[in-house]
XYZ file of C-alpha atoms in Angstrom:
478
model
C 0.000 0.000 0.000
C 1.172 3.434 -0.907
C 0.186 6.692 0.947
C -0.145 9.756 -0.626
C -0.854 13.215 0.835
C -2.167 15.515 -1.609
C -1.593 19.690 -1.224
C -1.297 22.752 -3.001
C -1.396 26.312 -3.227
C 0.641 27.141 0.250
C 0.916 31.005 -0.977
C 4.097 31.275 1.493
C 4.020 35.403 2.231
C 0.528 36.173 1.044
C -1.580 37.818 3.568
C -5.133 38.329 4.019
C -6.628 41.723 3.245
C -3.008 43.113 4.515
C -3.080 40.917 7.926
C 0.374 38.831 7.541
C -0.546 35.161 8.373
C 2.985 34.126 8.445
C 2.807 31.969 11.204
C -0.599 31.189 10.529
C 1.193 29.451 8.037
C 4.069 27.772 9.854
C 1.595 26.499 11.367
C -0.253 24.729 9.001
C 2.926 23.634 7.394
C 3.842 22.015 10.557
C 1.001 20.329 10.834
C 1.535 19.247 7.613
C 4.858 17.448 8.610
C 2.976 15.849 11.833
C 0.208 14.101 9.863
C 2.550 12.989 7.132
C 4.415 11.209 9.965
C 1.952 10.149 11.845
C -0.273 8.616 9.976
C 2.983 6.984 7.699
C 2.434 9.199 4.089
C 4.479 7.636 1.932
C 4.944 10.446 -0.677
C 3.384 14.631 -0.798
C 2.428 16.263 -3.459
C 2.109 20.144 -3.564
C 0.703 20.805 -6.494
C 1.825 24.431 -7.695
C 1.906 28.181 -6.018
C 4.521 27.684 -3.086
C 4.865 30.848 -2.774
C 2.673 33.834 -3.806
C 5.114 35.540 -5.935
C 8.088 34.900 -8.107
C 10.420 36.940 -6.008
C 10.100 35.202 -2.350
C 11.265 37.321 0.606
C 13.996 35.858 2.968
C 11.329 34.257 5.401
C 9.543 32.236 2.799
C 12.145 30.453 1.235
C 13.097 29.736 4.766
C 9.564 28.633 5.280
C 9.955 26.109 2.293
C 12.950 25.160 3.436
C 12.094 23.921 6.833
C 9.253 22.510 5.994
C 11.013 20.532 2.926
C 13.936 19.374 5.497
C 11.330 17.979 7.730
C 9.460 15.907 5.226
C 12.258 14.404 3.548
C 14.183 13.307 7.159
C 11.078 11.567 8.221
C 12.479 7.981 8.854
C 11.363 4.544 8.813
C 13.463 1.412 10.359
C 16.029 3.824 9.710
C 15.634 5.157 6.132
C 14.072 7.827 4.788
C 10.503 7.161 4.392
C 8.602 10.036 2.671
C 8.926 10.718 -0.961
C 8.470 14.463 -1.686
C 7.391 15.729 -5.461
C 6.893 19.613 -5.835
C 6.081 21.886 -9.268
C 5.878 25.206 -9.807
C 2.374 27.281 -10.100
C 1.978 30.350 -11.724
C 2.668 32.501 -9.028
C 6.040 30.566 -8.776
C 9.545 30.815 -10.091
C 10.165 27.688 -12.105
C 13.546 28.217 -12.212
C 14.483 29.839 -8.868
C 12.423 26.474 -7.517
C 14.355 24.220 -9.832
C 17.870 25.255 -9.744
C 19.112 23.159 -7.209
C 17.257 19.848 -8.087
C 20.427 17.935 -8.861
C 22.336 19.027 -5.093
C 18.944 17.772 -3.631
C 18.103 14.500 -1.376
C 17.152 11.683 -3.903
C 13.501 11.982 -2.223
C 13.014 15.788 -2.928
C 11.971 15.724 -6.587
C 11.585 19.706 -7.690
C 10.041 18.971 -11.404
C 10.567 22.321 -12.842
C 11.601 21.363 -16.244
C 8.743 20.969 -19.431
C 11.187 18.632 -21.418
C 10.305 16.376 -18.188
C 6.421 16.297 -18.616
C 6.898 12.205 -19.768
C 9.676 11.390 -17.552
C 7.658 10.353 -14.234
C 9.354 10.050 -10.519
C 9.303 6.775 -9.651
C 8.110 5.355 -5.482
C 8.470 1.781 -4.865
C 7.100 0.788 -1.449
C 6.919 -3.231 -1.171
C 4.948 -4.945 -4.139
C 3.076 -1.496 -5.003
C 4.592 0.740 -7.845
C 3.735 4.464 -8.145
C 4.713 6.529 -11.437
C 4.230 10.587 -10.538
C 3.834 12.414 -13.576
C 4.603 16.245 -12.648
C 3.787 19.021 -14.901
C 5.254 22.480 -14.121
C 3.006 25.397 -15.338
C 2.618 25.558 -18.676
C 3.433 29.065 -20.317
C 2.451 28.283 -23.731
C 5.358 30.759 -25.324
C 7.429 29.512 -22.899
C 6.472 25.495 -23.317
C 5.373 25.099 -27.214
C 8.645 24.561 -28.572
C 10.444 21.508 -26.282
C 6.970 20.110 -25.925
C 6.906 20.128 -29.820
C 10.350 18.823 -30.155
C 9.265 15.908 -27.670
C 6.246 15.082 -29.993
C 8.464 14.477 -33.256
C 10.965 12.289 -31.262
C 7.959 10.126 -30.015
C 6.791 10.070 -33.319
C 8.932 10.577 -36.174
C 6.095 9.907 -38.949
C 4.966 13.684 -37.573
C 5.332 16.236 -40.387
C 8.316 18.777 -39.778
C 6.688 21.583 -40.081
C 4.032 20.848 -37.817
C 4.476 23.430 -34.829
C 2.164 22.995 -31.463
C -0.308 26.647 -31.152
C 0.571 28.697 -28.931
C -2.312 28.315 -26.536
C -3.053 26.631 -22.986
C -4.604 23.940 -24.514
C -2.259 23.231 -27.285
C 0.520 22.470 -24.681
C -1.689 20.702 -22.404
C -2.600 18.529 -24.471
C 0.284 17.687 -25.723
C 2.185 17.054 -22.462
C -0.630 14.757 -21.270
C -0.768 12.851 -24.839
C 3.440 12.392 -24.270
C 3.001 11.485 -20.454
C 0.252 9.002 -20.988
C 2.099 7.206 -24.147
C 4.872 6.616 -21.797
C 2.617 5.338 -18.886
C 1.018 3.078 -21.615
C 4.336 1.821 -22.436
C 5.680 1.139 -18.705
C 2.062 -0.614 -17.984
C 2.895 -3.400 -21.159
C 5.822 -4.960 -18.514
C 4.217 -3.844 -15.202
C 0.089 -3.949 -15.545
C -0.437 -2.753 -11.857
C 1.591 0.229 -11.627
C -0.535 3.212 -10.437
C -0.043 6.559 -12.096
C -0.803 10.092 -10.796
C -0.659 13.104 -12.597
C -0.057 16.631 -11.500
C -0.909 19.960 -12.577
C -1.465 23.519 -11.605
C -4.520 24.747 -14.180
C -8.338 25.144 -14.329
C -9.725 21.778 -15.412
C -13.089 22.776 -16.803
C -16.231 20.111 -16.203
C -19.071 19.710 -13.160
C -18.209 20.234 -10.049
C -18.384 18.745 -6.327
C -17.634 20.011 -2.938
C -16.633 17.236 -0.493
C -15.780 14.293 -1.644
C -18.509 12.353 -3.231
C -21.219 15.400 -3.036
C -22.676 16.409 -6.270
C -22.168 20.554 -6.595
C -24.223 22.189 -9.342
C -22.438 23.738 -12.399
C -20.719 26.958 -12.524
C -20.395 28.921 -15.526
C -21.521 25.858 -17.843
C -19.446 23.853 -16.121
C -16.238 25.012 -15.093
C -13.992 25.129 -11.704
C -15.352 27.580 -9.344
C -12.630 30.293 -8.822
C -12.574 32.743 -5.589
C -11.639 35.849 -5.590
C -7.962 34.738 -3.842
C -7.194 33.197 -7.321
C -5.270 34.430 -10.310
C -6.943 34.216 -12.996
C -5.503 31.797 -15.977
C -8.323 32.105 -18.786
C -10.115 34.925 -20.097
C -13.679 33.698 -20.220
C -13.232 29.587 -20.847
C -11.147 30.063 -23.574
C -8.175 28.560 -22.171
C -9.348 26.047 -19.356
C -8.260 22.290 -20.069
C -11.868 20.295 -20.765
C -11.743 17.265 -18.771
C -12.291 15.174 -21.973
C -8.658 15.866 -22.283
C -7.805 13.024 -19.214
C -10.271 10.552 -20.382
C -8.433 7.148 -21.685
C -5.160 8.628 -20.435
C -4.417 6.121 -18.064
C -4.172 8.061 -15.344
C -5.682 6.681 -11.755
C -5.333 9.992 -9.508
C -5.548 13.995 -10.796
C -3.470 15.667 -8.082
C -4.168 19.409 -9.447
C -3.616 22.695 -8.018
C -4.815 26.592 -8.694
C -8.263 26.456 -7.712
C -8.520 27.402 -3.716
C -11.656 25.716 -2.904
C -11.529 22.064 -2.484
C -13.343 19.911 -4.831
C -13.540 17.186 -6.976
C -13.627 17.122 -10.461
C -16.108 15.177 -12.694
C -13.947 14.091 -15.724
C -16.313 13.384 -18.460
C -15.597 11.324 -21.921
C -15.127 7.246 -22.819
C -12.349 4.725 -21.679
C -10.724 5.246 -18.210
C -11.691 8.389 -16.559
C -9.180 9.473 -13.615
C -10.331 10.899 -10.113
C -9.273 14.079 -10.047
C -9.415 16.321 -6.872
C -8.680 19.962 -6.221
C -7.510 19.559 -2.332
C -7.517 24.111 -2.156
C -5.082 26.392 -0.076
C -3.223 25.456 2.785
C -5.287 29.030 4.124
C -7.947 30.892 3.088
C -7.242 33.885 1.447
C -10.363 36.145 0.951
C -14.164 35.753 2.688
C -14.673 34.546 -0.878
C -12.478 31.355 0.008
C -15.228 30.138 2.562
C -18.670 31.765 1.052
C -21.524 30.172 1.872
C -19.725 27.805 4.825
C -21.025 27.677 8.013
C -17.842 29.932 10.054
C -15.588 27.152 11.043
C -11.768 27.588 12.637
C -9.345 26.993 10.187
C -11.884 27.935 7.545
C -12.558 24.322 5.746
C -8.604 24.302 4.686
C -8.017 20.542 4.124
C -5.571 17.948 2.497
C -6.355 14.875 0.291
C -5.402 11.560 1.857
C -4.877 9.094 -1.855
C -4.384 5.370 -0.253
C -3.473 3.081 -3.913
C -3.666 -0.635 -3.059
C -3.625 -3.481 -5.886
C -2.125 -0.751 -8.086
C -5.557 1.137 -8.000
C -6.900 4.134 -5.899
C -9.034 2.578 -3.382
C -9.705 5.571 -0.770
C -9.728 9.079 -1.008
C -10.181 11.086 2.541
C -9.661 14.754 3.458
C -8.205 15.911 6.415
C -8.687 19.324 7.856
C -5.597 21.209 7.940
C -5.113 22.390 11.949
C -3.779 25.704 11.183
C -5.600 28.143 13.812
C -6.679 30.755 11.210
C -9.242 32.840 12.875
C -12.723 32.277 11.068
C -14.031 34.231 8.529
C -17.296 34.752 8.635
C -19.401 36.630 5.508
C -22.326 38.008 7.368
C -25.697 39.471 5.806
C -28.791 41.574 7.182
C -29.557 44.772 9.096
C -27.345 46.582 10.933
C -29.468 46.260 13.885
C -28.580 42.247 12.931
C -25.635 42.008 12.388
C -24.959 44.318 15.783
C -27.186 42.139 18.022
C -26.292 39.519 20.460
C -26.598 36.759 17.873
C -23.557 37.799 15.823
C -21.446 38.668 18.874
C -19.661 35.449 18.786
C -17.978 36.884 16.034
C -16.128 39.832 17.279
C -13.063 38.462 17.165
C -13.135 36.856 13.758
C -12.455 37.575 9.815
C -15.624 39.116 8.985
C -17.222 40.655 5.993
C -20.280 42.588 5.626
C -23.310 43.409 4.059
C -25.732 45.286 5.851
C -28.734 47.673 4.975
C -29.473 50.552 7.826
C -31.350 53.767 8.845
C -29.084 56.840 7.917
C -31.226 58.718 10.690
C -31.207 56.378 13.474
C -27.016 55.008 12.591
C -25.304 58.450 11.833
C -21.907 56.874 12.042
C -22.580 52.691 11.231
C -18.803 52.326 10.269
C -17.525 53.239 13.777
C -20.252 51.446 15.058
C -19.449 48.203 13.184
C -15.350 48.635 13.913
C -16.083 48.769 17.268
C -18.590 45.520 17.367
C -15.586 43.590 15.072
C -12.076 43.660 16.064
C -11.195 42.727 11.992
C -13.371 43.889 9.457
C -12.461 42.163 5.965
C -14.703 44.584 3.991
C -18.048 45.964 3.860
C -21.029 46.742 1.382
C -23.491 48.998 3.040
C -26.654 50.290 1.772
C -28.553 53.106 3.149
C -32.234 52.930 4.033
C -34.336 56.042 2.148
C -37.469 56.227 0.614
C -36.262 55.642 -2.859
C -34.769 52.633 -1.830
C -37.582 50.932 0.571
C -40.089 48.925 -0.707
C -44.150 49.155 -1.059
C -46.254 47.591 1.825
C -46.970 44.661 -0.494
C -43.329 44.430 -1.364
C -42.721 46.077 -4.449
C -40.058 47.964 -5.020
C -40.643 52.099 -5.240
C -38.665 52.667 -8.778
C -36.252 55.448 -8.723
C -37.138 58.736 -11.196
C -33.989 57.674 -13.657
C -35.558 59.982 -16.149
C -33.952 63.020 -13.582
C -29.886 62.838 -14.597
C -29.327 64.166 -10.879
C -30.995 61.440 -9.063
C -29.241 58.961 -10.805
C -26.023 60.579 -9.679
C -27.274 60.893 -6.051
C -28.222 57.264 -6.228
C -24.511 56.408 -7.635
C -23.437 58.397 -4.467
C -25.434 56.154 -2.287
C -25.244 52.851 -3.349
C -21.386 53.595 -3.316
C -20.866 55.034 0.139
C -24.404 54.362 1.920
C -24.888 57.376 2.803
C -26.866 60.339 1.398
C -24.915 62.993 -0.446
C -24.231 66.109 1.283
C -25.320 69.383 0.377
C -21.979 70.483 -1.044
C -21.659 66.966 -2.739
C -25.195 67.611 -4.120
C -23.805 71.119 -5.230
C -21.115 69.746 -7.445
C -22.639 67.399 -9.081
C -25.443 69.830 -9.815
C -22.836 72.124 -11.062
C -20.979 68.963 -12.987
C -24.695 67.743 -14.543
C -25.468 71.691 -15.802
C -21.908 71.811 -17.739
C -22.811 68.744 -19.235
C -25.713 69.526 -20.716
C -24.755 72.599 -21.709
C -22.169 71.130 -24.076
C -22.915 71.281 -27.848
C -26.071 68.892 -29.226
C -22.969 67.393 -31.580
C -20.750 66.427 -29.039
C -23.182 65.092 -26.435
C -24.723 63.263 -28.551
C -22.582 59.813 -27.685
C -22.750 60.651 -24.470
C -26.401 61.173 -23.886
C -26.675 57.945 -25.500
C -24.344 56.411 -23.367
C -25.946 57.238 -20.265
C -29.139 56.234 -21.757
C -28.209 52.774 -22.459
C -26.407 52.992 -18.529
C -30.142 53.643 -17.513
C -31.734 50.956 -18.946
C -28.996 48.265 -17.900
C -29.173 49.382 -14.027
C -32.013 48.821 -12.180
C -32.709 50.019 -8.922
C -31.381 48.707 -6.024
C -33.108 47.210 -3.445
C -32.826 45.826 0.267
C -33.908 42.544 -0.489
C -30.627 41.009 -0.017
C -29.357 43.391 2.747
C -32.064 42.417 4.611
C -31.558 38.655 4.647
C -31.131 36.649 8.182
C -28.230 36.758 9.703
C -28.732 32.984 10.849
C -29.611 31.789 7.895
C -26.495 33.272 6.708
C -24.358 31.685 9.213
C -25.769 27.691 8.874
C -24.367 27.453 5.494
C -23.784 23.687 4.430
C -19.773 23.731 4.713
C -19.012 22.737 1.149
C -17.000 24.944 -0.212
């Protein structure tokens, strides 16, 4: 039996709406170390974004290194016992990471290199037989060319001039067409070696939150992103379609990028892979842990891969024990949120959305910094009679055939408050030199703001006005 522990996305040095969580982090990373040696992990993956940028400060690459050292001294009847396979994410350095691979312990396997994509690291623990194939990011420019060099030498009937496009998945498909024809090849002398491949990218197909719990689709049917996350695609045009891993061979997806954990549906015929997004080692933004029910350590978790008989037979999560304070997205009135109900929270993460009474709360954002010791953010919306609702519930429409009340509304759906009379002044002096402007020359722009009229709708206190409770029994998914 082979034990893998499955992890990504540590962000060494990021910090959480500017609050450093540095040893937040060491931390988790030590916990890390503990439950890979205590429950007798054979091999960790950390599947892209070590650190949060390519130029690490002093304290993170100490981070790495400590918690590297630890991993790969773990001993067994007096042998090192923990097989350690790393790539590079986006927000990493491939080769800062990499340059040191061949000075490194024979168990600390840095794959930084794309001519390596087919060349897997091998783990050999009694009769079971693990191949790791470890892709590092894949910069298209950057990847294209040995990728397409690696293509003609696996198949020399492949027309010279045939060049891989320069796209996300053009390379990706590529690497994973060269990995798998290896791991085809390997299996013809050993049938029962297990495979696993890694990658840090947005695998696009339907969704689910913990393991074995059907999520619905996001944006017809790719990852869901948090706010936390860089952004690889614009639109869907370059996420990798599951359809991609489907016959590949492959038994285990370890992948990386996306920061909330969840599995992966891979769709398509043949052998379809498992494929897990295990998140970040913390959360990052209140966006990280929307809709859970507040929880310390905010749902962080790693993915426990147990391959017996050459085949995944178990996949667990573990919650990571890190001791981030929660963070807790709260919704509803002021008057709510400021009650006894939400006191528990003071000294959390929170973030806000609240609806109130410019007349009875003249100053609401000194009131709610003194109720919460950290305030993430906040979106407030002022009570007035333009923005309350009908006795039977409907809502009282705005006059956005007046120019100036439009602007006043921009003014308080922006700050919450009512403008003041000197605000009110300028833009009444603003509005006037606009319309005084020749008919010619405001002609694009009266049209403009006529089309801005009839794609905004009035805002309403519906969702402001939601219960707090409700708010914080989410279902813990995410």
């Amino acid at each position: 039996m082979i034990k893998v522990l499955h992890t990504s996305d540590w962000h060494l040095g990021r910090k959480l709406d500017g609050y450093d969580q540095s040893e937040v982090q060491r931390r988790a990373l030590q916990w890390i170390v503990d439950t890979v040696r205590d429950e007798h992990i054979d091999v960790v993956l950390v599947s892209g974004d070590v650190y949060d940028t390519k130029l690490p400060g002093d304290q993170q690459v100490g981070m790495l290194s400590e918690v590297l050292t630890d991993l790969v001294h773990i001993e067994r009847d007096g042998k090192p016992a923990v097989d350690v396979i790393l790539i590079p994410g986006n927000h990493d350095s491939a080769v800062k990471l990499g340059f040191l691979s061949p000075l490194m312990p024979s168990n600390l396997h840095i794959c930084s290199q794309v001519d390596g994509v087919a060349t897997p690291v091998m783990v050999e623990r009694g009769d079971e037989r693990l191949a790791v194939y470890a892709f590092p990011y894949l910069y298209p420019s950057v990847a294209r060319f040995p990728l397409n060099r690696l293509l003609h030498q696996a198949d020399p009937d492949l027309p010279e001039d045939e060049v891989l496009e320069e796209t996300t998945q053009a390379v990706t498909g590529a690497a994973i067409r060269l990995a798998s024809r290896d791991l085809a090849k390997r299996r013809e002398s050993d049938p029962r070696l297990a495979s696993i491949l890694m990658m840090h990218a947005n695998v696009a197909s339907r969704l689910r939150g913990k393991i074995g719990e059907k999520r619905d689709d996001f944006s017809g049917g790719d990852t869901e992103h948090a706010a936390s996350e860089s952004p690889l695609i614009v639109g869907t045009a370059e996420a990798i379609p599951s359809e991609y891993f489907a016959g590949s061979g492959f038994d285990y997806l370890a992948l990386g990028h996306i920061h909330k954990p969840q599995t992966v549906t891979i769709v398509g015929d043949g052998q379809l892979p498992q494929a897990r997004y295990c998140g970040s080692l913390l959360a990052y933004d209140a966006d990280d842990v929307k809709q859970s029910k507040p929880r310390e350590g905010n749902y962080r978790v790693v993915d426990i891969v147990t391959i017996d008989g050459g085949k995944v037979t178990d996949i667990s999560e573990r919650f990571i024990e890190s001791g981030q304070r929660r963070i807790v997205n709260l919704k509803g009135d002021i008057d709510e949120i400021l009650g006894p109900e939400c006191a528990q929270y003071r000294d959390d993460f929170v973030n806000l959305t609240f609806g109130f009474d410019p007349e009875k709360h003249k100053d609401p954002w000194g009131e709610i910094h003194t109720a919460f010791s950290t305030v993430l953010g906040y979106k407030p919306t002022a009570y007035g009679e333009k923005d309350r609702t009908t006795a039977d519930g409907r809502a009282i429409q705005r006059n956005v055939d007046d120019p100036l009340d439009v602007m006043l509304s921009f003014v308080r759906d922006v700050t919450g408050l009512e403008a003041t009379a000197q605000e009110k002044k300028v833009l009444g002096e603003a509005l006037k030199r606009a319309q005084n402007v020749p008919q010619a020359d405001a002609s694009g722009a009266k049209a403009g703001a006529a089309s801005g009229r009839r794609g905004r709708r009035s805002r309403v206190t519906a969702d402001a006005t939601e219960s707090v409770a409700s708010e914080s029994n989410g279902n813990g998914n995410d």
